[in-house]
CSV table of C-alpha atoms in Angstrom, one decimal:
chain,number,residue,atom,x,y,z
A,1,UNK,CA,-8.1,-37.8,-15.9
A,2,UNK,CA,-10.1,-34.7,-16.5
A,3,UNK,CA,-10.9,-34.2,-13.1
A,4,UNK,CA,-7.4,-34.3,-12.3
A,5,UNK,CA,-6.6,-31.7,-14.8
A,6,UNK,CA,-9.3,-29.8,-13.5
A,7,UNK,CA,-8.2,-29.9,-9.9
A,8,UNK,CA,-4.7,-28.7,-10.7
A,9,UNK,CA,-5.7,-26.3,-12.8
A,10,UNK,CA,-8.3,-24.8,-9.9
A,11,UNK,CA,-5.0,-24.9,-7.8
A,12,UNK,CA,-2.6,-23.4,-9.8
A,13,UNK,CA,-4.9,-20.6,-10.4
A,14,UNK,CA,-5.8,-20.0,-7.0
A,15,UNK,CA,-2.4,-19.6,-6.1
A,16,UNK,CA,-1.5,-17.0,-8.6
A,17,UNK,CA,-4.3,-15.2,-7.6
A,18,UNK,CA,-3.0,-15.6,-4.3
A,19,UNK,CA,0.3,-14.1,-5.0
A,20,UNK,CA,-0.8,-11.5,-7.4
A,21,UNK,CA,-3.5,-10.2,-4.4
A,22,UNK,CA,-0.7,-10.5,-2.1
A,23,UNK,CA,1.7,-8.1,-4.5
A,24,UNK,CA,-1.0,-5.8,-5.1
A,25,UNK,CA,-1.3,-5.0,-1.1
A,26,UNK,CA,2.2,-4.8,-0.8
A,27,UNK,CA,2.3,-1.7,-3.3
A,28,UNK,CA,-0.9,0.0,-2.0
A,29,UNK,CA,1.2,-0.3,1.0
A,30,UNK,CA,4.2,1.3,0.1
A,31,UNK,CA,2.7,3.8,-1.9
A,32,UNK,CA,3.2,7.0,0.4
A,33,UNK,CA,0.0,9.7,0.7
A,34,UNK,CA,0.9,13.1,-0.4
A,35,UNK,CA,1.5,15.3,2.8
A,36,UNK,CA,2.3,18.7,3.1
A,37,UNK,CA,4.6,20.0,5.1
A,38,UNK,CA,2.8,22.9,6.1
A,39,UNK,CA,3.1,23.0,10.3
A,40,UNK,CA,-0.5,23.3,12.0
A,41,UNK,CA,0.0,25.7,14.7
A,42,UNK,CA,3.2,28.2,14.5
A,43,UNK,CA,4.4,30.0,17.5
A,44,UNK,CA,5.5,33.6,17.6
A,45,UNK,CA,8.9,33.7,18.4
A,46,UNK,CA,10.5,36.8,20.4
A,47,UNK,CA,13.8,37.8,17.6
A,48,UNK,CA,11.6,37.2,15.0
A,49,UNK,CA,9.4,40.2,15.4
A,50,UNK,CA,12.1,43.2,14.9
């Protein structure tokens, strides 16, 4: 009976590991990187120098 026990337990906490790993990629995924809206090349424009 104790290895029975044993085995369910090994399962049962496998598979909230399992679904705890699988929420913890899901938020490092749908955290968003901080990015600046600063443009990398700017062009001159004719109006804009008078």
């Amino acid at each position: 009976m104790s290895r029975l026990l044993a085995a369910c337990l090994t399962v049962a906490f496998g598979a909230v590991l399992a679904v705890g790993t699988a929420f913890g990629v899901v938020a490092l995924l749908e955290a968003t990187p901080d990015q600046p809206n600063t443009p990398l090349i700017t062009y001159e424009q004719a109006d804009q120098g008078s």
